[in-house]
Amino acid sequence: MNEILRAIYSSIIDGEQKVTTAKVQEALDQGTEPSAILNEGMVAAMAEVGKLFEEGEYFVPEMLVAARAMQSGLAMLKPYLVKADVKSSGKVVAGTVKGDLHDIGKNLVCMMLEGSAFEVIDLGSDVDPDKFVEAVHQTNADIVAMSALLTTTMPNMKVTIEALKAAGLRDKVKVLVGGAPLTQQYANEIGADGYAPDASRAVATAKSLIAA
Ligand code: B1M
């Protein structure tokens, strides 16, 4: 990792939001690839924050300031990840499931989808199953994209799929799921149509779901 990426990495771990934004700008000015800033500097830092939390070195406040630094860096990368395109690839209703406040991965997935010309209706985090249903009704979406970061909230994906069924919408919409604790096997078990382990594969899977 070069010096500027290391500085971004450290600033996120230390939760130094101002340093993160300054260093991301510096990296962009130097011509560093946005994908390197994202993956090597920022995503890697959040993985380390998770490790420190697991080891009892970090607590929720430290995770929170790191998340704020990450979000501000992500906002600066957005124009580079989201390019305008004329033809819509499809309409996606996205959200983090009920009970789950983790939205960084979901935001990244939304940005990458927008970058591939998907129209994204982002419902945010802690999204009630009924809100997903209502949004699909209102927007006629092609895909429901759900994210979960907690093992305790993963079951709410199944609850949402059941709510879509109960509303008679399950045949009209594809369901794409992802998030750190998920697996392809879990996605199969809950009856999702697609699973992706990261944001770029979420885009590829969304495209193949539309094509199918
Ligand atoms: Co929390 N947290 N957290 N947290 N947090 C984790 C998830 C945890 C693994 C940390 C740990 O113990 N190592 C752990 C979960 C353990 C478990 O369930 N087994 C945990 C815990 C326990 C908690 C609390 C319960 C802590 C507490 O209160 N005691 C609490 C729960 C709050 C709640 O949600 N109700 C909590 C709170 C928080 C903060 C609010 C402080 C903050 C979130 C802020 C925010 O998001 N705005 C936070 C953070 C930052 C984390 C870690 C450190 C980082 C998550 C992150 O943003 N990663 C996380 C540890 C870790 O993940 N290693 C942790 C970066 C992001 C880019 O990755 O979200 O995985 P990720 O997204 C990836 C892929 O997963 C995938 O693509 C993304 C990019 O490639 N992906 C999809 C995600 N969604 C997808 C959807 C798709 C496809 C792919 O299709 C639709």
Coordinates of C-alpha atoms and ligand atoms in Angstrom, one line a residue:
M1 CA 0.0 0.0 0.0
N2 CA 1.4 3.4 -0.9
E3 CA 1.7 6.3 1.5
I4 CA -1.5 8.1 0.6
L5 CA -3.6 4.9 0.8
R6 CA -2.0 4.1 4.1
A7 CA -2.9 7.6 5.4
I8 CA -6.6 7.1 4.3
Y9 CA -6.6 3.6 5.9
S10 CA -5.2 5.0 9.2
S11 CA -7.5 8.0 9.3
I12 CA -10.6 5.8 9.0
I13 CA -9.3 3.4 11.8
D14 CA -8.7 6.5 14.0
G15 CA -12.0 8.0 13.0
E16 CA -10.4 11.3 11.8
Q17 CA -13.1 12.4 9.4
K18 CA -11.3 15.7 8.3
V19 CA -8.1 13.8 7.7
T20 CA -10.0 11.2 5.6
T21 CA -11.6 13.8 3.4
A22 CA -8.3 15.7 3.0
K23 CA -6.4 12.6 2.1
V24 CA -9.0 11.3 -0.3
Q25 CA -8.9 14.6 -2.1
E26 CA -5.1 14.4 -2.2
A27 CA -5.2 10.9 -3.6
L28 CA -7.7 11.9 -6.3
D29 CA -5.6 14.9 -7.2
Q30 CA -2.6 12.7 -7.5
G31 CA -4.5 10.5 -10.0
T32 CA -5.0 7.5 -7.7
E33 CA -7.6 5.1 -9.0
P34 CA -10.9 5.6 -7.1
S35 CA -11.2 1.8 -6.8
A36 CA -7.8 1.6 -5.0
I37 CA -8.9 4.4 -2.6
L38 CA -12.1 2.5 -2.0
N39 CA -10.8 -1.1 -1.6
E40 CA -7.3 -0.7 -0.3
G41 CA -7.8 2.5 1.8
M42 CA -11.4 2.4 3.0
V43 CA -12.9 -1.0 2.9
A44 CA -9.8 -2.6 4.3
A45 CA -9.8 -0.1 7.1
M46 CA -13.4 -1.0 8.1
A47 CA -12.4 -4.7 8.2
E48 CA -9.7 -3.8 10.6
V49 CA -12.1 -1.8 12.7
G50 CA -14.3 -4.9 12.9
K51 CA -11.4 -6.9 14.0
L52 CA -10.5 -4.4 16.7
F53 CA -14.1 -4.5 17.9
E54 CA -14.0 -8.3 18.0
E55 CA -10.8 -8.2 20.0
G56 CA -12.3 -5.8 22.6
E57 CA -9.9 -3.0 21.6
Y58 CA -12.7 -0.9 20.1
F59 CA -16.2 -0.3 21.3
V60 CA -19.3 1.1 19.5
P61 CA -18.2 4.8 19.7
E62 CA -14.9 4.0 17.9
M63 CA -16.9 2.0 15.3
L64 CA -19.2 5.0 14.9
V65 CA -16.5 7.6 14.3
A66 CA -14.7 5.2 11.9
A67 CA -18.0 4.8 10.0
R68 CA -18.5 8.6 9.8
A69 CA -15.0 8.9 8.4
M70 CA -15.7 6.1 5.9
Q71 CA -19.1 7.7 4.8
S72 CA -17.5 11.1 4.2
G73 CA -14.8 9.5 2.1
L74 CA -17.4 7.5 0.2
A75 CA -19.4 10.6 -0.5
M76 CA -16.3 12.1 -2.2
L77 CA -15.8 9.0 -4.4
K78 CA -19.5 8.9 -5.4
P79 CA -19.0 11.1 -8.6
Y80 CA -16.3 8.7 -9.7
L81 CA -18.4 5.6 -9.1
V82 CA -21.7 6.9 -10.4
K83 CA -21.5 7.8 -14.1
A84 CA -24.5 9.1 -16.0
D85 CA -25.9 6.8 -18.6
V86 CA -28.9 7.2 -20.8
K87 CA -30.7 3.9 -20.8
S88 CA -31.9 2.5 -17.5
S89 CA -30.7 -1.0 -16.7
G90 CA -33.7 -1.5 -14.4
K91 CA -35.3 -0.3 -11.2
V92 CA -34.0 -1.4 -7.8
V93 CA -35.6 -0.8 -4.4
A94 CA -32.8 -1.1 -1.8
G95 CA -32.4 -1.1 1.9
T96 CA -30.8 -2.6 5.0
V97 CA -33.3 -4.9 6.7
K98 CA -35.3 -4.2 9.9
G99 CA -33.3 -3.9 13.1
D100 CA -30.0 -3.3 11.2
L101 CA -28.4 0.1 11.2
H102 CA -25.3 -0.8 9.1
D103 CA -25.7 1.1 5.8
I104 CA -22.1 1.6 4.4
G105 CA -22.1 -1.6 2.4
K106 CA -25.7 -1.0 1.2
N107 CA -24.7 2.6 0.2
L108 CA -21.8 1.2 -1.8
V109 CA -24.0 -1.3 -3.5
C110 CA -26.5 1.5 -4.4
M111 CA -23.6 3.7 -5.8
M112 CA -22.3 0.9 -7.9
L113 CA -25.8 0.1 -9.2
E114 CA -26.3 3.7 -10.1
G115 CA -22.9 3.7 -11.8
S116 CA -24.3 0.9 -14.0
A117 CA -27.4 2.9 -14.9
F118 CA -29.8 1.2 -12.5
E119 CA -32.5 3.5 -11.0
V120 CA -32.1 3.1 -7.3
I121 CA -34.8 3.8 -4.7
D122 CA -32.8 3.7 -1.5
L123 CA -35.1 3.1 1.6
G124 CA -32.2 3.5 4.0
S125 CA -31.5 1.2 7.0
D126 CA -33.8 -0.5 9.5
V127 CA -36.4 -1.0 6.8
D128 CA -39.6 -2.6 7.8
P129 CA -40.8 -5.5 5.4
D130 CA -44.0 -3.5 4.7
K131 CA -41.9 -0.5 3.5
F132 CA -40.2 -2.7 1.0
V133 CA -43.6 -4.0 -0.2
E134 CA -45.0 -0.5 -0.4
A135 CA -42.0 0.7 -2.4
V136 CA -42.3 -2.1 -4.9
H137 CA -46.0 -1.4 -5.3
Q138 CA -45.4 2.3 -5.9
T139 CA -42.3 2.1 -8.1
N140 CA -42.9 -1.2 -10.0
A141 CA -39.4 -2.1 -9.2
D142 CA -37.6 -5.0 -11.0
I143 CA -35.4 -5.9 -8.0
V144 CA -35.5 -5.7 -4.2
A145 CA -31.9 -5.5 -2.9
M146 CA -31.6 -6.3 0.8
S147 CA -28.5 -5.9 2.9
A148 CA -27.9 -7.3 6.5
L149 CA -24.7 -7.2 8.6
L150 CA -26.0 -8.9 11.7
T151 CA -26.7 -12.5 12.2
T152 CA -29.7 -11.5 14.2
T153 CA -31.2 -9.4 11.4
M154 CA -30.6 -11.9 8.5
P155 CA -33.9 -13.6 9.2
N156 CA -35.7 -10.4 8.4
M157 CA -34.8 -11.0 4.7
K158 CA -37.0 -14.0 4.8
V159 CA -39.7 -12.1 6.6
T160 CA -39.5 -9.5 3.8
I161 CA -39.7 -12.2 1.1
E162 CA -42.8 -13.6 2.8
A163 CA -44.3 -10.1 2.9
L164 CA -43.7 -9.7 -0.8
K165 CA -45.4 -13.1 -1.4
A166 CA -48.4 -12.2 0.8
A167 CA -48.8 -9.0 -1.2
G168 CA -48.8 -11.0 -4.5
L169 CA -45.6 -9.3 -5.6
R170 CA -43.1 -12.1 -5.4
D171 CA -43.5 -13.2 -9.1
K172 CA -43.1 -9.6 -10.3
V173 CA -39.8 -8.8 -8.5
K174 CA -36.4 -10.4 -8.2
V175 CA -34.8 -10.5 -4.8
L176 CA -31.0 -9.9 -4.4
V177 CA -29.4 -10.2 -1.0
G178 CA -25.9 -9.5 0.5
G179 CA -24.0 -8.5 3.5
A180 CA -21.0 -9.8 5.4
P181 CA -22.7 -12.7 7.3
L182 CA -24.6 -14.0 4.2
T183 CA -23.8 -17.0 2.0
Q184 CA -25.1 -18.3 -1.2
Q185 CA -26.5 -21.2 0.8
Y186 CA -28.4 -18.9 3.1
A187 CA -29.8 -17.0 0.1
N188 CA -31.0 -20.3 -1.4
E189 CA -32.6 -21.3 1.9
I190 CA -34.7 -18.1 2.2
G191 CA -35.7 -18.2 -1.4
A192 CA -33.8 -15.2 -2.8
D193 CA -33.1 -15.1 -6.5
G194 CA -29.5 -13.8 -6.2
Y195 CA -26.7 -13.3 -3.7
A196 CA -23.5 -11.3 -4.1
P197 CA -20.5 -11.1 -1.7
D198 CA -19.5 -7.6 -2.7
A199 CA -20.8 -4.5 -4.5
S200 CA -19.3 -5.1 -7.9
R201 CA -20.7 -8.6 -8.0
A202 CA -24.0 -7.2 -6.8
V203 CA -24.1 -5.2 -10.0
A204 CA -23.2 -8.3 -12.1
T205 CA -25.9 -10.3 -10.4
A206 CA -28.5 -7.6 -10.7
K207 CA -27.8 -7.5 -14.5
S208 CA -28.1 -11.2 -14.8
L209 CA -31.4 -11.2 -12.8
I210 CA -32.8 -8.6 -15.2
A211 CA -31.6 -10.5 -18.2
A212 CA -33.1 -13.8 -17.0
Ligands
B1M1 CO1 -21.4 -3.1 13.8 N1 -21.2 -5.0 13.8 N2 -22.7 -3.3 15.3 N3 -21.6 -1.2 13.7 N4 -20.0 -3.2 12.6 C1 -20.3 -5.6 12.7 C2 -21.2 -6.0 11.5 C3 -19.7 -6.8 13.4 C4 -19.3 -8.0 12.4 C5 -18.4 -6.4 14.2 C6 -17.7 -7.5 14.9 O1 -18.1 -8.0 15.9 N5 -16.6 -7.9 14.3 C7 -20.8 -7.2 14.4 C8 -21.8 -8.3 14.0 C9 -21.6 -9.6 14.6 C10 -22.7 -10.6 14.1 O2 -23.8 -10.3 13.9 N6 -22.3 -11.8 14.1 C11 -21.4 -5.9 14.8 C12 -22.1 -5.6 15.9 C13 -22.2 -6.7 17.0 C14 -22.8 -4.4 16.1 C15 -23.7 -4.0 17.3 C16 -24.7 -5.1 17.8 C17 -22.8 -3.5 18.5 C18 -23.4 -3.1 19.8 O3 -24.3 -2.3 19.8 N7 -23.0 -3.9 20.8 C19 -24.5 -2.7 16.8 C20 -25.8 -3.1 16.1 C21 -26.6 -1.9 15.6 C22 -27.7 -2.3 14.7 O4 -27.5 -2.4 13.5 N8 -28.9 -2.5 15.3 C23 -23.5 -2.3 15.7 C24 -23.4 -0.9 15.4 C25 -22.4 -0.4 14.5 C26 -22.3 1.1 14.2 C27 -23.6 1.8 14.1 C28 -21.4 1.7 15.2 C29 -21.5 1.0 12.8 C30 -22.4 1.1 11.5 C31 -22.5 2.5 11.0 C32 -23.1 2.5 9.6 O5 -23.2 1.6 8.9 N9 -23.7 3.7 9.3 C33 -20.9 -0.4 12.8 C34 -19.8 -0.8 12.0 C35 -19.1 0.3 11.2 C36 -19.4 -2.2 11.9 C37 -18.2 -2.8 11.1 C38 -17.0 -2.4 11.9 C39 -18.0 -2.3 9.7 C40 -19.2 -2.5 8.8 C41 -18.9 -1.8 7.4 O6 -19.4 -0.7 7.2 N10 -18.1 -2.5 6.6 C42 -18.6 -4.3 11.1 C43 -17.4 -5.2 11.1 C44 -17.1 -5.8 9.7 O7 -17.9 -5.8 8.8 N11 -15.9 -6.4 9.6 C45 -19.6 -4.4 12.2 C46 -17.6 -1.9 5.3 C47 -18.6 -2.2 4.2 C48 -18.1 -1.7 2.9 O8 -18.7 -3.6 4.1 O9 -21.1 -3.7 5.0 O10 -19.8 -5.8 4.7 P1 -20.1 -4.5 4.2 O11 -20.6 -4.5 2.7 C49 -19.9 -5.2 1.7 C50 -20.4 -6.6 1.5 O12 -20.9 -7.2 2.7 C51 -21.4 -6.5 0.4 O13 -20.9 -5.5 -0.4 C52 -20.2 -4.5 0.4 C53 -19.1 -3.9 -0.3 O14 -18.3 -4.8 -1.0 N12 -22.8 -6.2 0.7 C54 -23.7 -6.5 -0.2 C55 -23.4 -5.5 1.7 N13 -24.7 -5.4 1.4 C56 -24.9 -6.0 0.3 C57 -26.1 -6.2 -0.5 C58 -26.1 -6.9 -1.7 C59 -24.9 -7.4 -2.1 C60 -23.7 -7.2 -1.4 O15 -27.1 -7.1 -2.4 C61 -28.3 -6.4 -2.2

